[in-house]
Amino acid sequence: MIYYVNSKVENHGNGSKEKPFKTINEAAQIAVAGDEVIVAPGVYREWVNPVNGGTEDKRIVYKSEVPLGAHITGAEPLTGWTQYGGADSKVYTARVPNKIFGEYNPYKELVSGDWFIAFMTAHTGDVFLNGKSMYEVQSIDEVEAAAISVPSWDHEFSVYKWHAQQDEAADETVFYANFQGLDPNNEDVEITARQACFYPKEEGRGYITLSGFKVSKAATQWAPPTAYQEGMIGPHWSKGWIIEDCEVFEAKCSGISLGKYLQPENDNKWLKWKYKDGAQTERDCICQAQREGWTKARIGSHIIRRCNIHDCGQTGIVGHLGGVFSLVEDCHIHHINNKQNLAGCEIGGIKMHAAIDCIYRRNVIHDCTRGMWLDWQAQGTRVTQNLFYNNVVPKEYNQNDESMVGCAEDLFIEVSHGPTLVDNNIFLSDRALKLATQGVALVHNIIYGGIVAIGKGTNNGAPTKPSPRYTPYHVPHQTEIAGFMTILHGDTRVYNNIFVQQPIRPALKKGMDNNIANNNDWDDGNILAGTFVYEKFPTFEQWNAQFEGYCGQGAVTTDKYYAELPVWAGGNVYLNGARPMSKEKEPDAVVIEGEKVELAVEEADGDFKLKTNLYKVMGAAAGGMPTCKLLHTDDMKMAFEPEEKFENPDGTPITFDTDYSGKKRGEKIIPGPFCDGI
């Protein structure tokens, strides 16, 4: 059955082409497996709640008739503004009856949850000027003052302020906003009115496709892994969704959630109960989900592809447990958390817990507070053929104590046991990789920045007590938990990469020096390129020698089982002063001195090009272009704790014969993500 929807018709029809429904929700109440919902161009101010799901061979498809022509939004227009404070005032006020919000008023509901840093009062609602969210402040005086928000990545727009108050007697929300000389009655001004835009209210509505929509402006709540993770779009604990060719923007917190379900007695328990720390309540969440049906047969296996995701407050894509076995490909994810009005952990272009057997490929991720954060259980995860850049505060003026300079990088992998495969990527931010983890393989990447937090960041931070974070590892290619273990560090393979030192910015150098001087247990702030950060780790031969002749029996105590794990390296090239570790010597490490290498990204009409003299410099080096070995899964030892190989989700081996752009490598293998250079 095909149903038609057109917001511009005067009367609600029967869903036929001649008499279409006026709202998408009308179709969502009756569409069943095999049905298609075709939506005409227009604005759809509604929370679409699919009542039914499809099946693996008969999906329910919601499709915008014209790509990006149908716009689902959680916002409502706000008109009737009057000047506040005199004829010359830039501040206007308007009132809204609270009944328009139903049971959820975003201007009464505060952003809150585990790992959220409430440095200011932030409501889940927003005020939008011509499609862009303004900056909430705490008083009318601050609205009038309209001071620049220093941490913001956009100082120019940060002076557009708003504040809301409740008139309890009238049961109204009263808005005050500084439009900087614009008359809001002549502009497009909206307020958030709904929690979600396309999100089933019940679990288990699987095999739905959302194709070609604009989706914007929902009052989503903070989405930590210990909470019911809501998003503007999301499958809500189901299987097999496809979200494709959509533009997703201006969610208060998260744009797309592949997250968990509501566990009433364990929802934000760290915030509410206080007696267990966040890591312990997260372990409880995972074990509870295991008991309550978290399996490959029921959950995950979603696809997000070719989506433009931007200007969300917390994350572009978030998830815990519900995103297992999923694919995110060919997406453009950018300008996430740039307002810096929300702070805490759980921020990034992509923030995923338990990315088991997930693949992230051919995405462009830039201008985010953090590009991608894979936290806990990044087992069987592959990050491949992606471009990352400007995922550290890009401007000097907001590199200050209020900004989140110290916790931003292209890719952060945290307290996972692996195997986590990172291959054929381009990392261009000052802080390229933060690896407070183990069980990682770095293969054929360009790394134009530092590897951060090696040997750090895996404890809970208790000042005088041991506080290791024990995290689960799983039966290979399944959700079933095989065991829990703390992070020993190491267990890392670094092959066929190009390391380039970029110019050091003073503010980041200061942050690195401060972290080192203060012995920061979370982050050393490193912005120096190369494998030298693994200097203290053993080779496999050194590590293995500890166990020779040791039977593992008797009462003799030993540190062997808690020692740092080995690191392997080979086939890497170092330029601009990037440094190898001393155990990685030529011909395994090629250090090229001389002409400085520069790398930059040029964007034009959605096309991204890498501009560099890198391969010219490498080709001009003594002896010509460096070569390296073609790698296969069996060339790398399995990840230590889960005893799982660096292989495909179906268990088949990988041959690293395909480069960043999809070309096959020939007989002559060169380091880095391009088989022929560029």
Tab-separated table of C-alpha atoms in Angstrom, residues 277-523:
chain	number	residue	atom	x	y	z
A	277	ASP	CA	29.601	5.968	40.579
A	278	GLY	CA	28.755	6.302	36.909
A	279	ALA	CA	30.961	3.465	35.747
A	280	GLN	CA	29.284	1.039	38.145
A	281	THR	CA	25.766	2.097	37.153
A	282	GLU	CA	26.783	1.722	33.516
A	283	ARG	CA	27.937	-1.841	34.155
A	284	ASP	CA	24.562	-2.426	35.816
A	285	CYS	CA	22.786	-1.045	32.726
A	286	ILE	CA	24.690	-3.385	30.433
A	287	CYS	CA	24.017	-6.482	32.528
A	288	GLN	CA	20.351	-5.584	32.893
A	289	ALA	CA	20.047	-5.183	29.124
A	290	GLN	CA	21.696	-8.564	28.664
A	291	ARG	CA	19.038	-10.136	30.890
A	292	GLU	CA	16.220	-8.266	29.153
A	293	GLY	CA	16.844	-9.248	25.562
A	294	TRP	CA	19.830	-7.308	24.222
A	295	THR	CA	20.795	-9.694	21.416
A	296	LYS	CA	21.902	-9.497	17.813
A	297	ALA	CA	18.602	-11.040	16.749
A	298	ARG	CA	16.528	-8.233	18.265
A	299	ILE	CA	18.583	-5.053	18.460
A	300	GLY	CA	20.776	-2.938	16.193
A	301	SER	CA	21.934	-3.546	12.618
A	302	HIS	CA	20.910	-0.019	11.586
A	303	ILE	CA	22.229	1.995	8.637
A	304	ILE	CA	22.778	5.751	8.561
A	305	ARG	CA	24.014	6.897	5.170
A	306	ARG	CA	24.517	10.060	3.141
A	307	CYS	CA	23.110	12.301	5.877
A	308	ASN	CA	24.130	15.897	6.584
A	309	ILE	CA	24.116	16.229	10.382
A	310	HIS	CA	25.044	19.561	11.924
A	311	ASP	CA	24.516	22.188	14.628
A	312	CYS	CA	23.345	19.910	17.423
A	313	GLY	CA	24.166	20.713	21.034
A	314	GLN	CA	25.545	17.384	22.286
A	315	THR	CA	25.991	14.860	19.478
A	316	GLY	CA	25.157	14.306	15.845
A	317	ILE	CA	24.740	10.567	16.454
A	318	VAL	CA	24.576	9.016	19.930
A	319	GLY	CA	24.013	5.507	21.196
A	320	HIS	CA	24.614	2.831	23.794
A	321	LEU	CA	23.795	-0.847	23.284
A	322	GLY	CA	21.136	-0.090	20.655
A	323	GLY	CA	23.621	0.734	17.885
A	324	VAL	CA	25.402	-2.618	17.739
A	325	PHE	CA	26.175	-4.150	14.311
A	326	SER	CA	25.376	-0.833	12.605
A	327	LEU	CA	26.834	1.017	9.629
A	328	VAL	CA	27.376	4.773	9.355
A	329	GLU	CA	28.684	5.745	5.940
A	330	ASP	CA	29.086	8.707	3.588
A	331	CYS	CA	27.754	11.183	6.139
A	332	HIS	CA	28.811	14.800	6.615
A	333	ILE	CA	28.865	15.559	10.352
A	334	HIS	CA	29.925	19.025	11.406
A	335	HIS	CA	29.548	21.956	13.809
A	336	ILE	CA	28.473	19.899	16.818
A	337	ASN	CA	28.540	21.558	20.278
A	338	ASN	CA	29.918	24.772	18.777
A	339	LYS	CA	27.758	26.944	21.023
A	340	GLN	CA	29.501	25.383	24.026
A	341	ASN	CA	26.318	25.962	26.021
A	342	LEU	CA	26.255	22.300	27.069
A	343	ALA	CA	29.227	20.721	28.775
A	344	GLY	CA	30.232	17.338	30.063
A	345	CYS	CA	31.173	13.962	28.703
A	346	GLU	CA	29.070	12.380	25.944
A	347	ILE	CA	29.827	15.131	23.397
A	348	GLY	CA	30.970	14.576	19.816
A	349	GLY	CA	30.003	14.341	16.175
A	350	ILE	CA	29.476	10.642	16.913
A	351	LYS	CA	29.400	9.354	20.517
A	352	MET	CA	28.863	5.617	20.736
A	353	HIS	CA	29.114	3.152	23.583
A	354	ALA	CA	29.212	-0.536	22.707
A	355	ALA	CA	29.892	-0.080	19.002
A	356	ILE	CA	30.159	-3.844	18.614
A	357	ASP	CA	30.876	-4.843	15.005
A	358	CYS	CA	30.012	-1.331	13.822
A	359	ILE	CA	31.559	0.185	10.703
A	360	TYR	CA	32.103	3.934	10.265
A	361	ARG	CA	33.329	4.624	6.749
A	362	ARG	CA	33.696	7.409	4.202
A	363	ASN	CA	32.363	10.074	6.576
A	364	VAL	CA	33.601	13.658	6.743
A	365	ILE	CA	33.637	14.915	10.341
A	366	HIS	CA	34.827	18.423	11.093
A	367	ASP	CA	34.391	21.482	13.302
A	368	CYS	CA	33.067	19.464	16.237
A	369	THR	CA	34.147	19.741	19.860
A	370	ARG	CA	35.174	16.132	19.341
A	371	GLY	CA	34.933	14.239	16.065
A	372	MET	CA	34.149	10.648	17.073
A	373	TRP	CA	34.149	9.091	20.530
A	374	LEU	CA	33.977	5.291	20.859
A	375	ASP	CA	33.522	4.593	24.537
A	376	TRP	CA	33.476	1.113	26.172
A	377	GLN	CA	33.108	-2.081	24.136
A	378	ALA	CA	34.475	-0.876	20.792
A	379	GLN	CA	34.843	-4.533	19.897
A	380	GLY	CA	34.985	-5.533	16.253
A	381	THR	CA	34.607	-1.834	15.414
A	382	ARG	CA	36.117	-0.461	12.211
A	383	VAL	CA	36.781	3.219	11.454
A	384	THR	CA	37.844	3.422	7.823
A	385	GLN	CA	38.199	5.883	4.922
A	386	ASN	CA	37.037	8.898	6.953
A	387	LEU	CA	38.241	12.500	6.826
A	388	PHE	CA	38.574	14.354	10.141
A	389	TYR	CA	39.648	17.979	10.577
A	390	ASN	CA	39.148	21.075	12.785
A	391	ASN	CA	37.895	19.001	15.690
A	392	VAL	CA	39.827	21.131	18.144
A	393	VAL	CA	38.788	24.731	18.816
A	394	PRO	CA	39.871	26.297	15.502
A	395	LYS	CA	40.181	29.938	16.577
A	396	GLU	CA	42.615	31.525	18.973
A	397	TYR	CA	40.109	33.866	20.617
A	398	ASN	CA	38.193	31.128	22.386
A	399	GLN	CA	41.088	29.010	23.527
A	400	ASN	CA	40.634	29.842	27.182
A	401	ASP	CA	39.854	28.223	30.500
A	402	GLU	CA	36.117	28.205	29.741
A	403	SER	CA	36.520	26.323	26.469
A	404	MET	CA	36.752	22.568	26.111
A	405	VAL	CA	40.145	22.797	24.422
A	406	GLY	CA	41.594	20.093	26.616
A	407	CYS	CA	39.145	17.408	25.577
A	408	ALA	CA	38.748	17.571	21.838
A	409	GLU	CA	40.301	15.521	19.085
A	410	ASP	CA	39.420	13.705	15.879
A	411	LEU	CA	38.947	10.226	17.365
A	412	PHE	CA	38.745	9.176	21.013
A	413	ILE	CA	38.662	5.475	21.905
A	414	GLU	CA	38.130	4.927	25.611
A	415	VAL	CA	38.386	1.941	27.968
A	416	SER	CA	37.728	-0.690	25.332
A	417	HIS	CA	39.449	-4.030	24.878
A	418	GLY	CA	39.141	-4.076	21.101
A	419	PRO	CA	39.712	-5.213	18.528
A	420	THR	CA	39.223	-1.681	17.201
A	421	LEU	CA	40.508	-1.207	13.663
A	422	VAL	CA	41.383	2.305	12.442
A	423	ASP	CA	42.528	2.205	8.820
A	424	ASN	CA	42.850	4.431	5.762
A	425	ASN	CA	41.718	7.608	7.520
A	426	ILE	CA	42.966	11.194	7.397
A	427	PHE	CA	43.339	12.837	10.824
A	428	LEU	CA	44.195	16.536	10.573
A	429	SER	CA	43.367	18.039	13.980
A	430	ASP	CA	46.122	19.066	16.432
A	431	ARG	CA	45.017	16.248	18.710
A	432	ALA	CA	44.461	13.459	16.240
A	433	LEU	CA	43.853	10.361	18.350
A	434	LYS	CA	43.086	9.937	22.024
A	435	LEU	CA	43.684	6.296	22.910
A	436	ALA	CA	42.922	5.693	26.582
A	437	THR	CA	42.303	2.085	25.685
A	438	GLN	CA	43.885	-1.092	24.327
A	439	GLY	CA	43.359	-3.529	21.477
A	440	VAL	CA	43.737	-0.987	18.648
A	441	ALA	CA	45.243	-1.316	15.164
A	442	LEU	CA	46.283	1.824	13.271
A	443	VAL	CA	46.858	0.932	9.623
A	444	HIS	CA	47.508	3.141	6.556
A	445	ASN	CA	46.413	6.468	8.098
A	446	ILE	CA	47.681	10.031	7.769
A	447	ILE	CA	48.080	11.322	11.324
A	448	TYR	CA	48.773	15.079	11.327
A	449	GLY	CA	48.629	15.553	15.074
A	450	GLY	CA	49.364	14.019	18.448
A	451	ILE	CA	48.331	10.691	19.931
A	452	VAL	CA	46.937	11.675	23.310
A	453	ALA	CA	46.562	10.042	26.743
A	454	ILE	CA	48.662	6.935	26.168
A	455	GLY	CA	48.727	5.044	29.473
A	456	LYS	CA	46.243	7.469	31.008
A	457	GLY	CA	42.538	8.133	31.341
A	458	THR	CA	41.264	4.715	32.360
A	459	ASN	CA	40.680	5.159	36.089
A	460	ASN	CA	37.691	6.794	37.730
A	461	GLY	CA	39.825	9.506	39.258
A	462	ALA	CA	39.545	8.752	42.973
A	463	PRO	CA	42.288	10.898	44.571
A	464	THR	CA	43.591	8.383	47.139
A	465	LYS	CA	41.970	5.014	46.318
A	466	PRO	CA	42.544	2.659	43.379
A	467	SER	CA	39.678	3.219	40.917
A	468	PRO	CA	40.238	1.153	37.763
A	469	ARG	CA	37.355	1.028	35.326
A	470	TYR	CA	36.431	-2.560	34.635
A	471	THR	CA	34.635	-2.768	31.304
A	472	PRO	CA	33.043	-5.727	29.552
A	473	TYR	CA	34.267	-7.663	26.576
A	474	HIS	CA	32.050	-9.951	24.558
A	475	VAL	CA	31.814	-13.252	22.779
A	476	PRO	CA	33.165	-12.377	19.303
A	477	HIS	CA	30.472	-10.948	17.022
A	478	GLN	CA	27.786	-11.250	19.692
A	479	THR	CA	26.374	-9.133	22.509
A	480	GLU	CA	26.829	-11.849	25.149
A	481	ILE	CA	29.297	-10.722	27.822
A	482	ALA	CA	32.402	-12.895	28.065
A	483	GLY	CA	34.004	-11.085	31.006
A	484	PHE	CA	35.071	-7.811	32.616
A	485	MET	CA	38.594	-6.444	32.918
A	486	THR	CA	40.379	-3.192	33.588
A	487	ILE	CA	42.579	-1.601	30.928
A	488	LEU	CA	46.233	-2.656	30.983
A	489	HIS	CA	47.169	-0.313	28.069
A	490	GLY	CA	49.187	-1.189	25.007
A	491	ASP	CA	48.014	-4.108	22.845
A	492	THR	CA	48.371	-1.668	19.944
A	493	ARG	CA	49.526	-2.220	16.355
A	494	VAL	CA	50.825	0.733	14.313
A	495	TYR	CA	51.516	-0.179	10.696
A	496	ASN	CA	52.008	1.672	7.412
A	497	ASN	CA	50.969	5.121	8.669
A	498	ILE	CA	52.300	8.570	7.833
A	499	PHE	CA	52.957	10.793	10.850
A	500	VAL	CA	53.370	14.506	10.215
A	501	GLN	CA	54.022	17.157	12.843
A	502	GLN	CA	51.916	20.244	12.273
A	503	PRO	CA	52.726	23.748	13.533
A	504	ILE	CA	52.194	23.972	17.285
A	505	ARG	CA	49.643	26.518	18.444
A	506	PRO	CA	50.596	28.345	21.653
A	507	ALA	CA	47.334	27.733	23.513
A	508	LEU	CA	47.508	23.984	22.896
A	509	LYS	CA	51.202	23.881	23.810
A	510	LYS	CA	50.352	25.602	27.093
A	511	GLY	CA	47.631	23.034	27.781
A	512	MET	CA	50.028	20.160	27.099
A	513	ASP	CA	52.707	21.627	29.379
A	514	ASN	CA	50.169	22.198	32.172
A	515	ASN	CA	48.828	18.649	31.939
A	516	ILE	CA	52.311	17.157	32.061
A	517	ALA	CA	53.430	19.412	34.926
A	518	ASN	CA	50.304	18.601	36.937
A	519	ASN	CA	50.542	14.884	36.120
A	520	ASN	CA	46.985	14.882	34.817
A	521	ASP	CA	45.767	11.286	35.052
A	522	TRP	CA	43.122	11.829	32.370
A	523	ASP	CA	44.924	13.552	29.530
